[in-house]
Amino acid sequence: DQQVKQNSPSLSVQEGRISILNCDYTNSMFDYFLWYKKYPAEGPTFLISISSIKDKNEDGRFTVFLNKSAKHLSLHIVPSQPGDSAVYFCAASAGGYSTLTFGKGTMLLVSP
Amino acid sequence: EAGVAQSPRYKIIEKRQSVAFWCNPISGHATLYWYQQILGQGPKLLIQFQNNGVVDDSQLPKDRFSAERLKGVDSTLKIQPAKLEDSAVYLCASSLAGDSYNEQFFGPGTRLTVL
């Protein structure tokens, strides 16, 4: 049973436009959410996170939105750049010392 | 600051053989994680160490997988004997502390192919 779902395996966007990556979760105990970015042959790197007490967190071109009632979060990248082309993983935890549960990832391709 | 180091980067073995992976975390990081990432899936936690003690190994297939963290620094993950379904990338990560608010830093991974 997948507790963190990324239903879009891939997304293609033109440079300069907005990229929106979506993530749904089923476990109501999750209260901390993260996005990781992964380039080929490298390990995932942390991108941005959000606590359940917030509904938005922004860091430069990256913004994460959390809708707790819908158990949905999204990552917005504006403007998208070719260097953003990577696999993006959504992850969640129940806080404290609980472990991270990852989604399957969405491959983003930003074309010039 | 050096990142998380893993070796080897690639390994090809036949089923029923044994294999071991090595991880050197970022200096000073108390918590070390081993993840398994099967193609098309997200990373799945196998085991978490706090210093040299095991915090969570609930998803480690203990009949064939074992892991240790020597002196609370380096760690090895072993598979004996390997099965075809063990083909995956094995990722090591470390963090300053074990709570989920501490950023986990990942190594490049070891890609294992079991034939």
PDB file of C-alpha atoms in Angstrom:
ATOM      1  CA  ASP A   1       0.000   0.000   0.000  1.00  0.00           C
ATOM      2  CA  GLN A   2       1.629   3.201  -1.201  1.00  0.00           C
ATOM      3  CA  GLN A   3       1.311   5.924   1.392  1.00  0.00           C
ATOM      4  CA  VAL A   4       2.949   8.588  -0.779  1.00  0.00           C
ATOM      5  CA  LYS A   5       1.834   8.738  -4.385  1.00  0.00           C
ATOM      6  CA  GLN A   6       3.263  10.632  -7.315  1.00  0.00           C
ATOM      7  CA  ASN A   7       0.872   9.763 -10.100  1.00  0.00           C
ATOM      8  CA  SER A   8       2.725  11.478 -12.934  1.00  0.00           C
ATOM      9  CA  PRO A   9       5.831   9.508 -13.936  1.00  0.00           C
ATOM     10  CA  SER A  10       7.023  12.350 -16.146  1.00  0.00           C
ATOM     11  CA  LEU A  11       6.464  16.003 -16.975  1.00  0.00           C
ATOM     12  CA  SER A  12       7.754  18.115 -19.866  1.00  0.00           C
ATOM     13  CA  VAL A  13       7.926  21.900 -19.616  1.00  0.00           C
ATOM     14  CA  GLN A  14       9.472  24.655 -21.682  1.00  0.00           C
ATOM     15  CA  GLU A  15      12.207  26.820 -20.229  1.00  0.00           C
ATOM     16  CA  GLY A  16      10.819  29.872 -18.463  1.00  0.00           C
ATOM     17  CA  ARG A  17       7.413  28.337 -17.805  1.00  0.00           C
ATOM     18  CA  ILE A  18       6.077  26.981 -14.521  1.00  0.00           C
ATOM     19  CA  SER A  19       6.588  23.349 -13.523  1.00  0.00           C
ATOM     20  CA  ILE A  20       4.040  21.857 -11.130  1.00  0.00           C
ATOM     21  CA  LEU A  21       4.769  18.487  -9.564  1.00  0.00           C
ATOM     22  CA  ASN A  22       2.073  16.826  -7.505  1.00  0.00           C
ATOM     23  CA  CYS A  23       2.082  14.434  -4.579  1.00  0.00           C
ATOM     24  CA  ASP A  24      -0.736  12.774  -2.615  1.00  0.00           C
ATOM     25  CA  TYR A  25      -0.525  10.956   0.696  1.00  0.00           C
ATOM     26  CA  THR A  26      -2.848   8.675   2.587  1.00  0.00           C
ATOM     27  CA  ASN A  27      -1.372   8.540   6.097  1.00  0.00           C
ATOM     28  CA  SER A  28      -2.993  11.232   8.247  1.00  0.00           C
ATOM     29  CA  MET A  29      -0.122  10.914  10.747  1.00  0.00           C
ATOM     30  CA  PHE A  30       2.312  12.508   8.282  1.00  0.00           C
ATOM     31  CA  ASP A  31       3.165  16.010   9.432  1.00  0.00           C
ATOM     32  CA  TYR A  32       6.407  16.823   7.640  1.00  0.00           C
ATOM     33  CA  PHE A  33       6.906  16.754   3.894  1.00  0.00           C
ATOM     34  CA  LEU A  34      10.006  17.068   1.756  1.00  0.00           C
ATOM     35  CA  TRP A  35      11.009  17.219  -1.877  1.00  0.00           C
ATOM     36  CA  TYR A  36      14.251  15.684  -3.089  1.00  0.00           C
ATOM     37  CA  LYS A  37      15.846  16.115  -6.494  1.00  0.00           C
ATOM     38  CA  LYS A  38      17.903  13.400  -8.145  1.00  0.00           C
ATOM     39  CA  TYR A  39      20.221  13.592 -11.138  1.00  0.00           C
ATOM     40  CA  PRO A  40      21.319  10.382 -12.925  1.00  0.00           C
ATOM     41  CA  ALA A  41      24.102   8.466 -11.153  1.00  0.00           C
ATOM     42  CA  GLU A  42      23.860  10.737  -8.105  1.00  0.00           C
ATOM     43  CA  GLY A  43      22.081  10.399  -4.793  1.00  0.00           C
ATOM     44  CA  PRO A  44      18.952  12.450  -4.025  1.00  0.00           C
ATOM     45  CA  THR A  45      19.544  15.956  -2.674  1.00  0.00           C
ATOM     46  CA  PHE A  46      17.192  17.846  -0.394  1.00  0.00           C
ATOM     47  CA  LEU A  47      15.290  20.647  -2.084  1.00  0.00           C
ATOM     48  CA  ILE A  48      12.592  22.058   0.165  1.00  0.00           C
ATOM     49  CA  SER A  49      10.329  20.996   3.008  1.00  0.00           C
ATOM     50  CA  ILE A  50       7.105  22.018   4.710  1.00  0.00           C
ATOM     51  CA  SER A  51       5.609  21.352   8.108  1.00  0.00           C
ATOM     52  CA  SER A  52       1.930  20.576   8.479  1.00  0.00           C
ATOM     53  CA  ILE A  53       1.409  23.795  10.434  1.00  0.00           C
ATOM     54  CA  LYS A  54       2.056  25.750   7.239  1.00  0.00           C
ATOM     55  CA  ASP A  55       0.365  25.722   3.864  1.00  0.00           C
ATOM     56  CA  LYS A  56       3.189  27.283   1.868  1.00  0.00           C
ATOM     57  CA  ASN A  57       6.970  27.446   1.941  1.00  0.00           C
ATOM     58  CA  GLU A  58       9.075  29.335  -0.559  1.00  0.00           C
ATOM     59  CA  ASP A  59      12.772  29.193  -1.385  1.00  0.00           C
ATOM     60  CA  GLY A  60      13.827  31.164  -4.422  1.00  0.00           C
ATOM     61  CA  ARG A  61      12.263  29.636  -7.520  1.00  0.00           C
ATOM     62  CA  PHE A  62      10.805  26.745  -5.538  1.00  0.00           C
ATOM     63  CA  THR A  63       7.513  26.841  -3.637  1.00  0.00           C
ATOM     64  CA  VAL A  64       5.779  23.957  -1.923  1.00  0.00           C
ATOM     65  CA  PHE A  65       2.052  24.113  -1.190  1.00  0.00           C
ATOM     66  CA  LEU A  66       0.313  21.840   1.288  1.00  0.00           C
ATOM     67  CA  ASN A  67      -3.431  21.127   1.346  1.00  0.00           C
ATOM     68  CA  LYS A  68      -3.973  19.020   4.456  1.00  0.00           C
ATOM     69  CA  SER A  69      -7.685  18.470   3.941  1.00  0.00           C
ATOM     70  CA  ALA A  70      -7.009  17.013   0.496  1.00  0.00           C
ATOM     71  CA  LYS A  71      -3.813  15.266   1.648  1.00  0.00           C
ATOM     72  CA  HIS A  72      -2.069  16.836  -1.307  1.00  0.00           C
ATOM     73  CA  LEU A  73       1.095  18.802  -1.846  1.00  0.00           C
ATOM     74  CA  SER A  74       2.664  20.336  -4.879  1.00  0.00           C
ATOM     75  CA  LEU A  75       6.029  21.745  -5.863  1.00  0.00           C
ATOM     76  CA  HIS A  76       6.082  24.790  -8.120  1.00  0.00           C
ATOM     77  CA  ILE A  77       9.224  25.794  -9.994  1.00  0.00           C
ATOM     78  CA  VAL A  78       9.138  29.255 -11.540  1.00  0.00           C
ATOM     79  CA  PRO A  79      10.756  29.932 -13.919  1.00  0.00           C
ATOM     80  CA  SER A  80      11.840  26.456 -14.971  1.00  0.00           C
ATOM     81  CA  GLN A  81      15.410  26.036 -16.232  1.00  0.00           C
ATOM     82  CA  PRO A  82      17.040  23.207 -18.215  1.00  0.00           C
ATOM     83  CA  GLY A  83      19.211  22.450 -15.169  1.00  0.00           C
ATOM     84  CA  ASP A  84      16.032  21.575 -13.274  1.00  0.00           C
ATOM     85  CA  SER A  85      15.666  18.456 -15.423  1.00  0.00           C
ATOM     86  CA  ALA A  86      15.844  15.617 -12.903  1.00  0.00           C
ATOM     87  CA  VAL A  87      13.691  13.140 -10.987  1.00  0.00           C
ATOM     88  CA  TYR A  88      11.787  14.736  -8.114  1.00  0.00           C
ATOM     89  CA  PHE A  89      10.788  12.639  -5.115  1.00  0.00           C
ATOM     90  CA  CYS A  90       8.123  13.593  -2.617  1.00  0.00           C
ATOM     91  CA  ALA A  91       8.720  12.233   0.899  1.00  0.00           C
ATOM     92  CA  ALA A  92       6.801  12.358   4.148  1.00  0.00           C
ATOM     93  CA  SER A  93       7.274  11.519   7.797  1.00  0.00           C
ATOM     94  CA  ALA A  94       5.161  11.410  10.928  1.00  0.00           C
ATOM     95  CA  GLY A  95       7.674  13.664  12.637  1.00  0.00           C
ATOM     96  CA  GLY A  96       9.943  12.947  15.530  1.00  0.00           C
ATOM     97  CA  TYR A  97      12.160   9.965  14.846  1.00  0.00           C
ATOM     98  CA  SER A  98       9.843   8.356  12.294  1.00  0.00           C
ATOM     99  CA  THR A  99      11.342   7.367   8.972  1.00  0.00           C
ATOM    100  CA  LEU A 100      10.831   8.963   5.579  1.00  0.00           C
ATOM    101  CA  THR A 101       8.389   7.402   3.107  1.00  0.00           C
ATOM    102  CA  PHE A 102       9.151   8.257  -0.505  1.00  0.00           C
ATOM    103  CA  GLY A 103       6.946   8.404  -3.583  1.00  0.00           C
ATOM    104  CA  LYS A 104       7.994   6.809  -6.871  1.00  0.00           C
ATOM    105  CA  GLY A 105       9.232  10.084  -8.315  1.00  0.00           C
ATOM    106  CA  THR A 106       8.384  12.319 -11.282  1.00  0.00           C
ATOM    107  CA  MET A 107      10.907  12.878 -14.056  1.00  0.00           C
ATOM    108  CA  LEU A 108      10.917  16.551 -15.076  1.00  0.00           C
ATOM    109  CA  LEU A 109      12.306  17.540 -18.455  1.00  0.00           C
ATOM    110  CA  VAL A 110      12.773  21.247 -19.115  1.00  0.00           C
ATOM    111  CA  SER A 111      13.496  21.975 -22.741  1.00  0.00           C
ATOM    112  CA  PRO A 112      15.216  25.146 -24.007  1.00  0.00           C
TER     113      PRO A 112
ATOM    114  CA  GLU B   1      33.064  19.305   3.344  1.00  0.00           C
ATOM    115  CA  ALA B   2      33.247  15.801   1.895  1.00  0.00           C
ATOM    116  CA  GLY B   3      29.954  14.116   1.128  1.00  0.00           C
ATOM    117  CA  VAL B   4      28.781  10.578   1.798  1.00  0.00           C
ATOM    118  CA  ALA B   5      31.104   8.093   0.105  1.00  0.00           C
ATOM    119  CA  GLN B   6      30.004   4.679  -1.156  1.00  0.00           C
ATOM    120  CA  SER B   7      31.804   1.833  -2.844  1.00  0.00           C
ATOM    121  CA  PRO B   8      31.706   0.080  -5.145  1.00  0.00           C
ATOM    122  CA  ARG B   9      29.634   2.169  -7.543  1.00  0.00           C
ATOM    123  CA  TYR B  10      28.571  -0.842  -9.585  1.00  0.00           C
ATOM    124  CA  LYS B  11      28.465  -4.566  -8.897  1.00  0.00           C
ATOM    125  CA  ILE B  12      27.290  -7.491 -11.002  1.00  0.00           C
ATOM    126  CA  ILE B  13      26.896 -10.895  -9.375  1.00  0.00           C
ATOM    127  CA  GLU B  14      25.061 -14.128  -9.994  1.00  0.00           C
ATOM    128  CA  LYS B  15      22.161 -15.225  -7.832  1.00  0.00           C
ATOM    129  CA  ARG B  16      23.121 -17.046  -4.646  1.00  0.00           C
ATOM    130  CA  GLN B  17      26.431 -15.181  -4.485  1.00  0.00           C
ATOM    131  CA  SER B  18      27.319 -12.774  -1.686  1.00  0.00           C
ATOM    132  CA  VAL B  19      28.008  -9.062  -1.950  1.00  0.00           C
ATOM    133  CA  ALA B  20      28.979  -6.261   0.410  1.00  0.00           C
ATOM    134  CA  PHE B  21      28.644  -2.514   0.146  1.00  0.00           C
ATOM    135  CA  TRP B  22      30.564   0.097   2.097  1.00  0.00           C
ATOM    136  CA  CYS B  23      29.535   3.571   3.241  1.00  0.00           C
ATOM    137  CA  ASN B  24      31.493   6.394   4.860  1.00  0.00           C
ATOM    138  CA  PRO B  25      29.129   9.090   6.176  1.00  0.00           C
ATOM    139  CA  ILE B  26      29.797  12.786   6.561  1.00  0.00           C
ATOM    140  CA  SER B  27      32.103  13.402   9.494  1.00  0.00           C
ATOM    141  CA  GLY B  28      30.216  14.055  12.706  1.00  0.00           C
ATOM    142  CA  HIS B  29      26.910  12.633  11.498  1.00  0.00           C
ATOM    143  CA  ALA B  30      25.478  10.369  14.169  1.00  0.00           C
ATOM    144  CA  THR B  31      22.741   8.811  12.077  1.00  0.00           C
ATOM    145  CA  LEU B  32      23.297   6.548   9.090  1.00  0.00           C
ATOM    146  CA  TYR B  33      20.672   5.070   6.777  1.00  0.00           C
ATOM    147  CA  TRP B  34      20.688   2.355   4.119  1.00  0.00           C
ATOM    148  CA  TYR B  35      17.987   2.568   1.453  1.00  0.00           C
ATOM    149  CA  GLN B  36      17.068   0.229  -1.397  1.00  0.00           C
ATOM    150  CA  GLN B  37      15.814   1.851  -4.592  1.00  0.00           C
ATOM    151  CA  ILE B  38      14.363  -0.546  -7.136  1.00  0.00           C
ATOM    152  CA  LEU B  39      14.019   0.783 -10.680  1.00  0.00           C
ATOM    153  CA  GLY B  40      10.910   2.938 -10.991  1.00  0.00           C
ATOM    154  CA  GLN B  41      10.399   3.157  -7.226  1.00  0.00           C
ATOM    155  CA  GLY B  42      11.347   5.603  -4.532  1.00  0.00           C
ATOM    156  CA  PRO B  43      14.013   4.810  -1.935  1.00  0.00           C
ATOM    157  CA  LYS B  44      12.887   2.388   0.765  1.00  0.00           C
ATOM    158  CA  LEU B  45      14.581   2.420   4.163  1.00  0.00           C
ATOM    159  CA  LEU B  46      16.297  -0.846   5.051  1.00  0.00           C
ATOM    160  CA  ILE B  47      18.035   0.102   8.281  1.00  0.00           C
ATOM    161  CA  GLN B  48      18.808   3.157  10.403  1.00  0.00           C
ATOM    162  CA  PHE B  49      21.743   3.439  12.831  1.00  0.00           C
ATOM    163  CA  GLN B  50      22.184   5.958  15.597  1.00  0.00           C
ATOM    164  CA  ASN B  51      25.943   5.926  16.269  1.00  0.00           C
ATOM    165  CA  ASN B  52      26.614   2.163  16.271  1.00  0.00           C
ATOM    166  CA  GLY B  53      23.176   1.068  17.470  1.00  0.00           C
ATOM    167  CA  VAL B  54      20.238   0.006  15.293  1.00  0.00           C
ATOM    168  CA  VAL B  55      17.210   2.307  15.525  1.00  0.00           C
ATOM    169  CA  ASP B  56      14.984   0.734  12.866  1.00  0.00           C
ATOM    170  CA  ASP B  57      15.520  -2.412  10.814  1.00  0.00           C
ATOM    171  CA  SER B  58      11.879  -3.357  10.384  1.00  0.00           C
ATOM    172  CA  GLN B  59      12.126  -3.514   6.585  1.00  0.00           C
ATOM    173  CA  LEU B  60      15.456  -5.327   6.405  1.00  0.00           C
ATOM    174  CA  PRO B  61      15.071  -8.908   5.081  1.00  0.00           C
ATOM    175  CA  LYS B  62      17.096 -10.371   7.904  1.00  0.00           C
ATOM    176  CA  ASP B  63      17.300 -13.873   6.435  1.00  0.00           C
ATOM    177  CA  ARG B  64      19.687 -12.569   3.777  1.00  0.00           C
ATOM    178  CA  PHE B  65      20.607  -8.958   4.579  1.00  0.00           C
ATOM    179  CA  SER B  66      22.851  -7.814   7.396  1.00  0.00           C
ATOM    180  CA  ALA B  67      24.409  -4.487   8.269  1.00  0.00           C
ATOM    181  CA  GLU B  68      26.814  -3.135  10.811  1.00  0.00           C
ATOM    182  CA  ARG B  69      28.259   0.227  11.691  1.00  0.00           C
ATOM    183  CA  LEU B  70      31.785  -0.104  12.984  1.00  0.00           C
ATOM    184  CA  LYS B  71      32.683   2.271  15.819  1.00  0.00           C
ATOM    185  CA  GLY B  72      29.746   4.477  14.886  1.00  0.00           C
ATOM    186  CA  VAL B  73      31.364   5.689  11.653  1.00  0.00           C
ATOM    187  CA  ASP B  74      31.651   3.506   8.523  1.00  0.00           C
ATOM    188  CA  SER B  75      28.990   0.953   7.686  1.00  0.00           C
ATOM    189  CA  THR B  76      28.723  -2.173   5.572  1.00  0.00           C
ATOM    190  CA  LEU B  77      25.600  -3.777   4.125  1.00  0.00           C
ATOM    191  CA  LYS B  78      25.810  -7.427   3.102  1.00  0.00           C
ATOM    192  CA  ILE B  79      23.525  -9.648   1.071  1.00  0.00           C
ATOM    193  CA  GLN B  80      23.998 -13.400   1.360  1.00  0.00           C
ATOM    194  CA  PRO B  81      22.757 -15.116  -0.751  1.00  0.00           C
ATOM    195  CA  ALA B  82      21.536 -12.638  -3.371  1.00  0.00           C
ATOM    196  CA  LYS B  83      18.301 -13.096  -5.284  1.00  0.00           C
ATOM    197  CA  LEU B  84      17.257 -11.665  -8.634  1.00  0.00           C
ATOM    198  CA  GLU B  85      14.850  -9.267  -6.907  1.00  0.00           C
ATOM    199  CA  ASP B  86      17.748  -7.683  -4.999  1.00  0.00           C
ATOM    200  CA  SER B  87      18.782  -5.871  -8.182  1.00  0.00           C
ATOM    201  CA  ALA B  88      18.537  -2.218  -7.179  1.00  0.00           C
ATOM    202  CA  VAL B  89      20.517   0.869  -6.240  1.00  0.00           C
ATOM    203  CA  TYR B  90      21.608   0.809  -2.605  1.00  0.00           C
ATOM    204  CA  LEU B  91      21.813   4.298  -1.177  1.00  0.00           C
ATOM    205  CA  CYS B  92      23.557   5.310   2.000  1.00  0.00           C
ATOM    206  CA  ALA B  93      22.596   8.563   3.738  1.00  0.00           C
ATOM    207  CA  SER B  94      23.662  10.323   6.906  1.00  0.00           C
ATOM    208  CA  SER B  95      22.332  13.119   9.093  1.00  0.00           C
ATOM    209  CA  LEU B  96      23.472  14.982  12.180  1.00  0.00           C
ATOM    210  CA  ALA B  97      20.691  13.480  14.247  1.00  0.00           C
ATOM    211  CA  GLY B  98      17.985  10.896  13.763  1.00  0.00           C
ATOM    212  CA  ASP B  99      14.826  12.972  13.838  1.00  0.00           C
ATOM    213  CA  SER B 100      13.093  13.502  10.526  1.00  0.00           C
ATOM    214  CA  TYR B 101      13.649  17.292  10.581  1.00  0.00           C
ATOM    215  CA  ASN B 102      17.386  16.790  10.106  1.00  0.00           C
ATOM    216  CA  GLU B 103      18.421  16.848   6.471  1.00  0.00           C
ATOM    217  CA  GLN B 104      19.598  13.524   5.119  1.00  0.00           C
ATOM    218  CA  PHE B 105      22.610  13.670   2.812  1.00  0.00           C
ATOM    219  CA  PHE B 106      22.773  10.846   0.292  1.00  0.00           C
ATOM    220  CA  GLY B 107      25.747   9.155  -1.303  1.00  0.00           C
ATOM    221  CA  PRO B 108      25.837   8.321  -5.037  1.00  0.00           C
ATOM    222  CA  GLY B 109      24.662   4.761  -4.438  1.00  0.00           C
ATOM    223  CA  THR B 110      25.812   1.298  -5.493  1.00  0.00           C
ATOM    224  CA  ARG B 111      24.006  -0.198  -8.462  1.00  0.00           C
ATOM    225  CA  LEU B 112      23.661  -3.957  -7.954  1.00  0.00           C
ATOM    226  CA  THR B 113      22.700  -6.287 -10.785  1.00  0.00           C
ATOM    227  CA  VAL B 114      21.917  -9.895  -9.883  1.00  0.00           C
ATOM    228  CA  LEU B 115      21.931 -12.281 -12.859  1.00  0.00           C
TER     229      LEU B 115
END
